[in-house]
CSV table of C-alpha atoms and ligand atoms in Angstrom, one decimal:
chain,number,residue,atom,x,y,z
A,1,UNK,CA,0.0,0.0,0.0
A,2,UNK,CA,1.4,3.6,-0.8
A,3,UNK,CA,0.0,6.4,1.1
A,4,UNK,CA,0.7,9.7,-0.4
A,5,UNK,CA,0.3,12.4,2.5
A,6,UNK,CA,0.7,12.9,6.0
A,7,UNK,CA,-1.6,14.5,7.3
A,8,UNK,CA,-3.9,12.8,10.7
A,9,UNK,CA,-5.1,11.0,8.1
A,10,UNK,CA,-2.7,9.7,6.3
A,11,UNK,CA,-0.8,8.7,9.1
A,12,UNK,CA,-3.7,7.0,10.8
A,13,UNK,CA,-4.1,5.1,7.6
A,14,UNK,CA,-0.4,3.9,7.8
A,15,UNK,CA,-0.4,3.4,10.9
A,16,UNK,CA,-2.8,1.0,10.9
A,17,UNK,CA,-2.4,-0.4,8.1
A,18,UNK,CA,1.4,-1.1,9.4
A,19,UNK,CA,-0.5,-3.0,12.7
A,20,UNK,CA,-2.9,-5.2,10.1
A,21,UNK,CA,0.5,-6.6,8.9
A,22,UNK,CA,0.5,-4.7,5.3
A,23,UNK,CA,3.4,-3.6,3.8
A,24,UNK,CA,3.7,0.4,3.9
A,25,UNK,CA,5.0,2.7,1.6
A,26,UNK,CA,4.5,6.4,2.4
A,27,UNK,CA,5.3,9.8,1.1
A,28,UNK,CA,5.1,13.3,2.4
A,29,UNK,CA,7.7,16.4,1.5
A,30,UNK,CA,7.7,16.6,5.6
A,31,UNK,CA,7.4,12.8,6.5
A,32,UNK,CA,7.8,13.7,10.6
A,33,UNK,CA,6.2,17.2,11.0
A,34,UNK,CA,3.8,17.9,13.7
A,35,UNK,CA,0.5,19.2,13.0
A,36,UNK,CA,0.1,23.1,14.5
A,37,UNK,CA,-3.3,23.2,13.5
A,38,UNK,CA,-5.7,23.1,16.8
A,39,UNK,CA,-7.5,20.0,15.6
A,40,UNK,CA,-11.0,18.6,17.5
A,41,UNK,CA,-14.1,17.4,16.8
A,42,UNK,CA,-16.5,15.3,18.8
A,43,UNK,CA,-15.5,12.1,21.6
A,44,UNK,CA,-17.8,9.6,19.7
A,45,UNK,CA,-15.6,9.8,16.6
A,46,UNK,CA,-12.6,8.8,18.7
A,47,UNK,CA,-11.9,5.1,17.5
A,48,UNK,CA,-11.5,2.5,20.2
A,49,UNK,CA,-7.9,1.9,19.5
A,50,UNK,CA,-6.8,5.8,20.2
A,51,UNK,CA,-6.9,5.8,24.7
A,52,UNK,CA,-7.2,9.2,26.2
A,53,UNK,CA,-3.3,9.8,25.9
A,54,UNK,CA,-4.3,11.7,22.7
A,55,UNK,CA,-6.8,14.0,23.9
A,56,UNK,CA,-5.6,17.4,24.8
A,57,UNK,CA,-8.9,18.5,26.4
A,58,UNK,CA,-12.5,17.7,26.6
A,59,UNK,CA,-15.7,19.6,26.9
A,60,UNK,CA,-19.3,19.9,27.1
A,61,UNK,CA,-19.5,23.1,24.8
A,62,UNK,CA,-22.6,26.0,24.3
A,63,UNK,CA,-23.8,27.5,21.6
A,64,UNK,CA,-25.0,30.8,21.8
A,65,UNK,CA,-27.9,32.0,19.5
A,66,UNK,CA,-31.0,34.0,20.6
A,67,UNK,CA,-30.1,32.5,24.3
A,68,UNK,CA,-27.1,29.9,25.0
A,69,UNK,CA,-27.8,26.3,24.7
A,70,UNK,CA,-25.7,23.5,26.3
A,71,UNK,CA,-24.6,20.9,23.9
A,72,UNK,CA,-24.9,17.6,25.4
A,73,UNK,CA,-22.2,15.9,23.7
A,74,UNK,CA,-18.9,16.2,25.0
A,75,UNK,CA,-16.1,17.5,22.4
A,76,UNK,CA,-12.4,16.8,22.5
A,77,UNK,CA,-9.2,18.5,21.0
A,78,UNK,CA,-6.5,16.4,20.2
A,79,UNK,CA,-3.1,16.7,21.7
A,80,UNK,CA,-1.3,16.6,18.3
A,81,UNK,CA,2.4,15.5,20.0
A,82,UNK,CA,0.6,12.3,21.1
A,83,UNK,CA,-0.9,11.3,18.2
A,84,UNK,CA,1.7,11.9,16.0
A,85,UNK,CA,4.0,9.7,18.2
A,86,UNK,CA,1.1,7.2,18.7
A,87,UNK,CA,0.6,6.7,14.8
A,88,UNK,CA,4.0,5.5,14.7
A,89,UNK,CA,5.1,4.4,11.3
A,90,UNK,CA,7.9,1.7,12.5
A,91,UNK,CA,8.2,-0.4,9.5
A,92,UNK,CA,6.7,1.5,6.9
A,93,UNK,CA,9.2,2.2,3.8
A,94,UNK,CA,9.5,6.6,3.8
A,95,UNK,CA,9.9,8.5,0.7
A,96,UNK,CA,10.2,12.1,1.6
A,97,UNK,CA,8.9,14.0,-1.9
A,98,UNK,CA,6.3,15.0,-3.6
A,99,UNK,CA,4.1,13.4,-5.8
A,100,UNK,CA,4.2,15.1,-8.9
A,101,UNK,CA,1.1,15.0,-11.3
A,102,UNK,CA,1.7,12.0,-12.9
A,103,UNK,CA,3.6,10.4,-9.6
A,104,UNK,CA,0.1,8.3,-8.8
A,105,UNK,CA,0.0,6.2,-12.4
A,106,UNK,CA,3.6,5.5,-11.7
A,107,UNK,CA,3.0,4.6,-8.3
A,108,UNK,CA,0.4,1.9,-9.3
A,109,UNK,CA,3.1,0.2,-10.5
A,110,UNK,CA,4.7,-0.2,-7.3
A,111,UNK,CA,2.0,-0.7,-4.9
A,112,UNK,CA,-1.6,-2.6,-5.0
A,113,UNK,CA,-3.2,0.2,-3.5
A,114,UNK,CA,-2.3,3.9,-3.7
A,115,UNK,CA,-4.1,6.3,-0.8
A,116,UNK,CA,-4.2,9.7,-1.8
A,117,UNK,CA,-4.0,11.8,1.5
A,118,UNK,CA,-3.3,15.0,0.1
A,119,UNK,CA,-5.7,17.2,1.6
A,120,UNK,CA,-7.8,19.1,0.5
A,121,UNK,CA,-5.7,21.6,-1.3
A,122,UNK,CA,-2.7,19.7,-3.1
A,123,UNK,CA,0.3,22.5,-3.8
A,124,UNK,CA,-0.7,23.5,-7.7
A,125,UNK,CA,-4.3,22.5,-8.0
A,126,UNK,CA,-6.0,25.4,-5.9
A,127,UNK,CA,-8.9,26.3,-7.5
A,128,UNK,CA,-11.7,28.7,-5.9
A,129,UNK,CA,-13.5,26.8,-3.4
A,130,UNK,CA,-15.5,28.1,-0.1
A,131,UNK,CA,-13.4,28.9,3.0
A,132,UNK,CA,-13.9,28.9,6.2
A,133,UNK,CA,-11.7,31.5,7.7
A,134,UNK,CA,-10.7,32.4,11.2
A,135,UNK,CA,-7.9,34.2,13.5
A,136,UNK,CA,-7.6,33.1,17.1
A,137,UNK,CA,-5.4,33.8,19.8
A,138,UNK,CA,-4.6,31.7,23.0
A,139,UNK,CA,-4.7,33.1,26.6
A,140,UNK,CA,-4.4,32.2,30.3
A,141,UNK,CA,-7.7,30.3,31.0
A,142,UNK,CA,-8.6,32.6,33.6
A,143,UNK,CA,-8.3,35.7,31.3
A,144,UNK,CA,-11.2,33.9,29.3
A,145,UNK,CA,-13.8,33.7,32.5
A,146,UNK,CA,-16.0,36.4,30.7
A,147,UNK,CA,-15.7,34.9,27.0
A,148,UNK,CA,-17.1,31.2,29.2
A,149,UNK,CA,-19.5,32.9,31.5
A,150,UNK,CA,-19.1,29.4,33.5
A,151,UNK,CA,-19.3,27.0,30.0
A,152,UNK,CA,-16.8,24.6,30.0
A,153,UNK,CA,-16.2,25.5,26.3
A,154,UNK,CA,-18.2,27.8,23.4
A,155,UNK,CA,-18.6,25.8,20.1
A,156,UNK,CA,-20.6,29.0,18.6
A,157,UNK,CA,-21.5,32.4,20.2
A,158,UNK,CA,-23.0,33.7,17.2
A,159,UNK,CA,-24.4,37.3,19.2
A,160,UNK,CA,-22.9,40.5,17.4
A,161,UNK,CA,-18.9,41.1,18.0
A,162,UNK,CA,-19.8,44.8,19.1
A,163,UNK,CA,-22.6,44.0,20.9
A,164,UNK,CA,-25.5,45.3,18.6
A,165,UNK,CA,-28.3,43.8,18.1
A,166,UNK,CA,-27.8,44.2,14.3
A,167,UNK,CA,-25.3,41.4,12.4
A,168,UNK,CA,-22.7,41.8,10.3
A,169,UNK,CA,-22.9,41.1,6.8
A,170,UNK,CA,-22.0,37.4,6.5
A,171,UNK,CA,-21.9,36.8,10.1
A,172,UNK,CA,-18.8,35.0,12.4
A,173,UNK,CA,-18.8,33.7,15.4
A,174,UNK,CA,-16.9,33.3,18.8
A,175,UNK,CA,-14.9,29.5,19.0
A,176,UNK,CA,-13.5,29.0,22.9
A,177,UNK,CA,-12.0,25.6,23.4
A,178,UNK,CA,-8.9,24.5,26.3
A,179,UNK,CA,-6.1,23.9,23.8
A,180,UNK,CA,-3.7,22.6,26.9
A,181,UNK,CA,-3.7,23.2,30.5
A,182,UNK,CA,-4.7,26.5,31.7
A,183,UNK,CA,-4.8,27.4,27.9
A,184,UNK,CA,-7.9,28.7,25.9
A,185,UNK,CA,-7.9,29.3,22.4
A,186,UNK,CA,-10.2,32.2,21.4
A,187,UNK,CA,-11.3,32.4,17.8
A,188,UNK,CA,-13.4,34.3,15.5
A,189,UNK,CA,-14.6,32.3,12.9
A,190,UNK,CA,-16.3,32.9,9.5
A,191,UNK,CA,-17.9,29.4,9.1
A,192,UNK,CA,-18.0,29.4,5.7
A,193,UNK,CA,-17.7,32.3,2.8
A,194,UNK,CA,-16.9,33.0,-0.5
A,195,UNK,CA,-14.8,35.0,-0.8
A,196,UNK,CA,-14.2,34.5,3.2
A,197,UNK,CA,-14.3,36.6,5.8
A,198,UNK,CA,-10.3,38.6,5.7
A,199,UNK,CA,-8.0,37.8,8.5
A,200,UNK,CA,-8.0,41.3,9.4
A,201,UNK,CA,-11.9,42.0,10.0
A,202,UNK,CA,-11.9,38.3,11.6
A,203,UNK,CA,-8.7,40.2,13.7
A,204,UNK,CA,-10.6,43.4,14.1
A,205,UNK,CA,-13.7,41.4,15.3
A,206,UNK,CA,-12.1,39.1,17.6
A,207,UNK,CA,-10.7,42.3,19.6
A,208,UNK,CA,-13.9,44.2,19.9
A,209,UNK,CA,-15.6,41.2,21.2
A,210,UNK,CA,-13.0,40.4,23.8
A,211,UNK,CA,-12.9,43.6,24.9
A,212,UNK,CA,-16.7,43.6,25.4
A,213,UNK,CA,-16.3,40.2,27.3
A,214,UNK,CA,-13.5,41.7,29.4
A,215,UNK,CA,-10.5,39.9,28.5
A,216,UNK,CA,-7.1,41.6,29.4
A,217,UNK,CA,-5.6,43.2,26.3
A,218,UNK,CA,-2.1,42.2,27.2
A,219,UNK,CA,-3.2,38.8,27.1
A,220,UNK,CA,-4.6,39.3,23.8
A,221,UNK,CA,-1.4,41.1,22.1
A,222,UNK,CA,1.4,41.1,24.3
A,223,UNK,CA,4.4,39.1,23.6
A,224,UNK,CA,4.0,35.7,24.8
A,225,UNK,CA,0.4,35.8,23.0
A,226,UNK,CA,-0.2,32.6,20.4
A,227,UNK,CA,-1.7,33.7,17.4
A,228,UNK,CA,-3.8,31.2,15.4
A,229,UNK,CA,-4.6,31.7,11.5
A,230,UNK,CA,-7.0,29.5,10.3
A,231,UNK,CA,-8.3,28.9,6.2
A,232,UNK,CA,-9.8,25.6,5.7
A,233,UNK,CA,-11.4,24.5,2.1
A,234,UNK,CA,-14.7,23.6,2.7
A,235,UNK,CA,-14.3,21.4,-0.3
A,236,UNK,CA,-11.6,18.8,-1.8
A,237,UNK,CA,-10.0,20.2,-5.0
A,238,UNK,CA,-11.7,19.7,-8.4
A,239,UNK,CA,-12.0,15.8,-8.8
A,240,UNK,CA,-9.8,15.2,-11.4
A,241,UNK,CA,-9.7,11.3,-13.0
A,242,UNK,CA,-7.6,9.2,-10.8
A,243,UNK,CA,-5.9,6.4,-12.3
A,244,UNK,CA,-7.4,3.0,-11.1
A,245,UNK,CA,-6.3,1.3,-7.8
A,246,UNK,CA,-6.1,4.7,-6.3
A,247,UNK,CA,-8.6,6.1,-4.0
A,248,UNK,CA,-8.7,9.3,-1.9
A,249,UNK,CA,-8.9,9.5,1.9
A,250,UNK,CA,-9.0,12.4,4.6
A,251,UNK,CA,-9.7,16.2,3.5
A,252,UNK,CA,-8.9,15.2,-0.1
A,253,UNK,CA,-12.1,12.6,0.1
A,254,UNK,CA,-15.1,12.0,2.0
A,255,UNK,CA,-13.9,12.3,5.4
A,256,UNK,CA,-14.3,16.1,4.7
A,257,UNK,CA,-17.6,17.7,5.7
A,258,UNK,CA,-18.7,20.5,3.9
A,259,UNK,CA,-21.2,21.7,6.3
A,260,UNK,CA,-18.0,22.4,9.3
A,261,UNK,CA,-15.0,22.4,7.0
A,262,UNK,CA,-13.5,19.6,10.2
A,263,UNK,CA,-12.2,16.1,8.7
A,264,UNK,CA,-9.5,15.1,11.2
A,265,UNK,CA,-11.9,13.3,13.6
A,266,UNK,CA,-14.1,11.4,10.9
A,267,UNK,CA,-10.9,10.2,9.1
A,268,UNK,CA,-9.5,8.5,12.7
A,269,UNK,CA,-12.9,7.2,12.6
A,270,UNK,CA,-13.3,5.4,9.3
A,271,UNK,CA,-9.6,4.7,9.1
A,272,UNK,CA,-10.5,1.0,10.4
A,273,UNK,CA,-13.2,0.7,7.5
A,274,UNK,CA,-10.8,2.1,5.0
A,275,UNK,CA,-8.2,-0.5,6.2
A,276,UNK,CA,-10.6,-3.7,6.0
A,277,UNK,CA,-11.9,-2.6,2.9
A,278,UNK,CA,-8.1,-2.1,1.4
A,279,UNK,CA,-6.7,-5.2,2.7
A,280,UNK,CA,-9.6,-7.4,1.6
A,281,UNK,CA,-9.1,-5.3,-1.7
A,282,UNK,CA,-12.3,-4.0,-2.2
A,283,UNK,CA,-12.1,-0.2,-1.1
A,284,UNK,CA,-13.6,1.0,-4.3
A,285,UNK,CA,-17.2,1.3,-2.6
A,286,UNK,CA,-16.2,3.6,-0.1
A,287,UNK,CA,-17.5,7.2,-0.4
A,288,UNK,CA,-14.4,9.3,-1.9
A,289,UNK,CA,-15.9,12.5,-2.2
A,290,UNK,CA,-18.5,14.9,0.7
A,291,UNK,CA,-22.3,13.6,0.6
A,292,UNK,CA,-23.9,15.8,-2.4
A,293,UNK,CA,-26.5,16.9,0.1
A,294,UNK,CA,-23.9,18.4,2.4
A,295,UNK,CA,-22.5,20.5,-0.9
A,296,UNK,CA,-26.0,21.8,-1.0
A,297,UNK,CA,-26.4,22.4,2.1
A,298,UNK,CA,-23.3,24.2,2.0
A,299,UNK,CA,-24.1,26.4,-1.3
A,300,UNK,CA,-27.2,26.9,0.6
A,301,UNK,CA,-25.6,28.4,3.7
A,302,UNK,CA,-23.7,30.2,1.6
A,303,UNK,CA,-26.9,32.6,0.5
A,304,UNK,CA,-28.3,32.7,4.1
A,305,UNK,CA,-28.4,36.1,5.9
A,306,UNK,CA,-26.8,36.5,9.1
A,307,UNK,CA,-30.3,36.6,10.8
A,308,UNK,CA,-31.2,33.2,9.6
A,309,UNK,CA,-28.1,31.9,10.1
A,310,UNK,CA,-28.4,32.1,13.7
A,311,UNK,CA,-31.9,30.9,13.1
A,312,UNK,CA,-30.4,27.7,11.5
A,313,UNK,CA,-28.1,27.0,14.3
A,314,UNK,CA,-30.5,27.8,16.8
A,315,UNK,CA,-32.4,24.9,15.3
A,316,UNK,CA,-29.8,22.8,15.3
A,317,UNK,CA,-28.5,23.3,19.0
A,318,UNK,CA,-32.4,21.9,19.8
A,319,UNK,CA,-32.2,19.1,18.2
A,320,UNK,CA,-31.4,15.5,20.1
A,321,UNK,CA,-28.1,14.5,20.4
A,322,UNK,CA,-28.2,12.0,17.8
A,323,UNK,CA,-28.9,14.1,14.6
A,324,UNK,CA,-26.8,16.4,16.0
A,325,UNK,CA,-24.3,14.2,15.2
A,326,UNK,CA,-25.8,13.3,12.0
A,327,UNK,CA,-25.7,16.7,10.5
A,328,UNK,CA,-21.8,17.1,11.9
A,329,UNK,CA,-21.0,13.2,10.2
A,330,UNK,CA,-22.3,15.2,7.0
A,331,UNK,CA,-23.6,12.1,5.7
A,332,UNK,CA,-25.4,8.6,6.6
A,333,UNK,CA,-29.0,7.0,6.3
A,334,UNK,CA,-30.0,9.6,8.4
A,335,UNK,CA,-28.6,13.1,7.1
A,336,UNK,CA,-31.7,14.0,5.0
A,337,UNK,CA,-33.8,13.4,8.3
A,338,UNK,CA,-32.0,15.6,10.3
A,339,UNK,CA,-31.3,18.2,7.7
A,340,UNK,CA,-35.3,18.3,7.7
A,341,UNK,CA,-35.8,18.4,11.5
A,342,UNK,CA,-33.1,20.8,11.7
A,343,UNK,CA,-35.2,23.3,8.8
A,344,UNK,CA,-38.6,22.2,10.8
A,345,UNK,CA,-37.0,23.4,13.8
A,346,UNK,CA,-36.6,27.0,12.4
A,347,UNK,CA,-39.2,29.8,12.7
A,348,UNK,CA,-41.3,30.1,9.9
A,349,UNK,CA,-39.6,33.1,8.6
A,350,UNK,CA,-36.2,30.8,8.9
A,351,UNK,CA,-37.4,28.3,7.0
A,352,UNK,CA,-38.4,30.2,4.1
A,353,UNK,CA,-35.1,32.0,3.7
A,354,UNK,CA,-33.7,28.6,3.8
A,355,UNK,CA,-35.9,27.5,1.3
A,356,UNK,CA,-35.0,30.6,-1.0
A,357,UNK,CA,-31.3,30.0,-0.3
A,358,UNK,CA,-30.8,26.3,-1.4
A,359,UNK,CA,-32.9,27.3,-4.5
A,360,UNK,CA,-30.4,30.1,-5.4
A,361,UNK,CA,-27.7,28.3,-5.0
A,362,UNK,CA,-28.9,25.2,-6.8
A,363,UNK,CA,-30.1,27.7,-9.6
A,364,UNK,CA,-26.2,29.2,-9.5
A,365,UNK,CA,-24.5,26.0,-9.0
A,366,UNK,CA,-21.4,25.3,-11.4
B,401,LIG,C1,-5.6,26.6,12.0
B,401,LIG,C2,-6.4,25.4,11.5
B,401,LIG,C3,-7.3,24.8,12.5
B,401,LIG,C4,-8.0,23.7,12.1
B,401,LIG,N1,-8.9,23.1,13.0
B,401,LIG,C5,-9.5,22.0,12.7
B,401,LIG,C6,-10.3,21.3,13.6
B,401,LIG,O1,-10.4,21.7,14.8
B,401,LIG,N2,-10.8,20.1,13.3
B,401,LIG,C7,-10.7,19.6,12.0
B,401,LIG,O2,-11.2,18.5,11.7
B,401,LIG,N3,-10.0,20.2,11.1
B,401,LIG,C8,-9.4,21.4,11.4
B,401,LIG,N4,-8.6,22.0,10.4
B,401,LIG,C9,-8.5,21.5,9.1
B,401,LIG,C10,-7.4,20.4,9.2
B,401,LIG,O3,-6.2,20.9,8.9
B,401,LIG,C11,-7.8,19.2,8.4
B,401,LIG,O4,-9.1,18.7,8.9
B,401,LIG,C12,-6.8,18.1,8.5
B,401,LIG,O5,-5.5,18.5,8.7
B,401,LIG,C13,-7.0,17.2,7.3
B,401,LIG,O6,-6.1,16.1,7.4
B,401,LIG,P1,-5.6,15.4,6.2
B,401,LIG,O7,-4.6,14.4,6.7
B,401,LIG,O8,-6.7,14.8,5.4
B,401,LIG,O9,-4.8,16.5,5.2
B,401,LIG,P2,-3.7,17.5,5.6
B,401,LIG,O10,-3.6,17.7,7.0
B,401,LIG,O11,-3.8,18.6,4.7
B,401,LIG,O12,-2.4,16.7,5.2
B,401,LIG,C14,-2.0,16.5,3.8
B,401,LIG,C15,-0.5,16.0,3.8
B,401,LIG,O13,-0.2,15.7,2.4
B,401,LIG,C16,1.0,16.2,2.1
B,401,LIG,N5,1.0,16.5,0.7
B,401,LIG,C17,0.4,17.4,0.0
B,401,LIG,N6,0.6,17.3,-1.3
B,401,LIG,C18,1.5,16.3,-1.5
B,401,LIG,C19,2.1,15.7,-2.6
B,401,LIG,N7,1.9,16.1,-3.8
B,401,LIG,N8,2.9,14.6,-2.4
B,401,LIG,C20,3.1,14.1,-1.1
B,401,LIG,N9,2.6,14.7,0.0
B,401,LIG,C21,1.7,15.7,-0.2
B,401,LIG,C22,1.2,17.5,2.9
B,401,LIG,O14,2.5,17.8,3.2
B,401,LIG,C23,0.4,17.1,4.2
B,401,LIG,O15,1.4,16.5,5.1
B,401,LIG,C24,-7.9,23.2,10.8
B,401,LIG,C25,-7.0,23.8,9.9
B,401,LIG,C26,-6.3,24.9,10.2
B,401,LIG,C27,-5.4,25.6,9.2
């Protein structure tokens, strides 16, 4: 097997693919760097083989819309030092390079299977896709009490930065998660745009509302403050033919969700699948790209107002645990059901926005 990529998910691939006895060939420019990106998701996508050791913190978050609404699902970020150094690749054959455009026919030649693990934006095939956007900044947990208000974290506070009752035009929201002991990352995040949100009004944002919420400036821009940039394709890149007996995995696949932007917990969860499915030699069936519904659901978003968008996440904070999931999987028997309950949920002013939304986008999709 030849895994091209390093990512979470390529390395979780590896990894275990290296423990199911296959022989491993991977590839990565960087074979041995450590993620930087703050990466989480939720507990229940944490595979059974992955203890606690990799978990940097976890949370019962709240999402603030109209009023603040506990989430009762608890939601972990991963300590990425222990996972890299859990998904050891002891064993596995490393080719440190890139895999140049017509690297995967040649590699087809060398291995039964080749995993692309890319990502979702391989270097030279950026095309214009939606972006989710953010700029954060890590302080002293206790410099964050007014940001939690007493939450243990905030997956969305979607009222107004300045503290109007008027939104900005497209919205963002406040993200508030421990990254590490006594560490809280605070970010202001534009979901989803196109073109997204700028780093500096996401900047210029983040301050305003801190200020409001009474955190410190020095711990916002003095010198030991952390600084996190965030730009996450909401989509893989343009789905160009792959030669046969290679299949995509991770950001670059299906793991991705369109609806969130996240992948890195969904790809340790399915990496087990992916692995039966690749040494019994029949991985072909496996969804390789995001659930259509999910792209129109994102294209849909896209055309929402801020006002219904908190409407739609109000909805969603108030539905059970279970299709809460659903909607974050992004996929599944049940993702049209809770898409629906999620819509039902909204007011009926909501609900026709969203209406009006997915049909401009459908009439406007390329
Ligand atoms: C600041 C920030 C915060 C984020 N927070 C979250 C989060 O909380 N939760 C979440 O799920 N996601 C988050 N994301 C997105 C996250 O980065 C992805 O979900 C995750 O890294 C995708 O993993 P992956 O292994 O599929 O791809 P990647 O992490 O993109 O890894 C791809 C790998 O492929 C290698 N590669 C690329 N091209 C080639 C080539 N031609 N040949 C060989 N190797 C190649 C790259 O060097 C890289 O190592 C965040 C992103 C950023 C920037």
């Amino acid at each position: 097997m030849a895994v091209v990529g390093l990512g979470p998910a390529g390395r979780a691939l590896a990894h275990r693919l290296l423990q199911a006895g296959a022989e491993v060939l991977v590839i990565d420019p960087c074979p041995e760097r450590v993620w930087r990106q703050t990466l989480s998701g939720w507990r229940h996508q944490l595979p059974g083989w992955l203890d606690d050791q990799v978990v940097a913190s976890t949370a019962r978050p709240v999402l603030r819309t109209r009023g603040t609404q506990e989430i009762d699902d608890p939601y972990l970020v991963l300590d990425n030092t222990a996972l890299h150094t859990r998904l050891s690749l002891a064993g596995a054959r490393v080719e440190e390079t890139r895999v140049g455009p017509d690297g995967f026919a040649a590699l087809t030649s060398r291995a039964h299977w080749v995993i692309d693990a890319r990502g979702a934006t391989p270097a030279g095939r950026r095309r214009r896709v939606p972006m989710q956007t953010a700029h954060g900044v890590v302080v002293p947990t206790r410099a964050a009490a007014g940001v939690l208000a007493g939450a243990e974290a905030v997956l969305m506070d979607w009222t107004p930065f300045d503290g109007s009752s008027r939104w900005q035009e497209p919205a963002s929201f406040l993200y508030a998660v421990e990254v590490a002991p006594g560490r809280e990352l605070l970010e202001e995040t534009c979901l989803a745009g196109e073109p997204p949100l700028p780093p500096a009004e996401l900047q210029r944002r983040l301050h305003r509302r801190l200020q409001r919420y009474g955190v410190p400036p020095d711990a916002i821009e003095g010198p030991g403050a952390t600084i996190e940039r965030v730009r996450i394709p909401m989509l893989p890149s343009a789905a160009d033919p792959l030669p046969d007996r290679v299949i995509r995995f991770g950001a670059a696949g299906g793991q991705l969700n369109p609806i969130t932007g996240y992948s890195a917990l969904a790809s340790l969860r399915d990496t087990d699948t992916w692995v039966n499915a690749l040494t019994r030699g029949d991985p072909g069936r496996l969804p390789q790209r995001p659930d259509p519904l999910a792209r129109t659901a994102l294209g849909a978003f896209l055309q929402l107002s801020p006002a219904a968008t908190v409407e739609l996440f109000d909805a969603f904070a108030r539905l059970p645990t279970e299709q809460q999931r659903v909607v974050f999987d992004g996929r599944g028997a049940g993702f049209p059901a809770a898409l629906f309950a999620q819509w039902q949920a909204m007011p009926p002013a909501g609900r026709l926005a969203l209406i009006a939304a997915t049909a401009r986008s459908l009439l406007t999709a390329r």
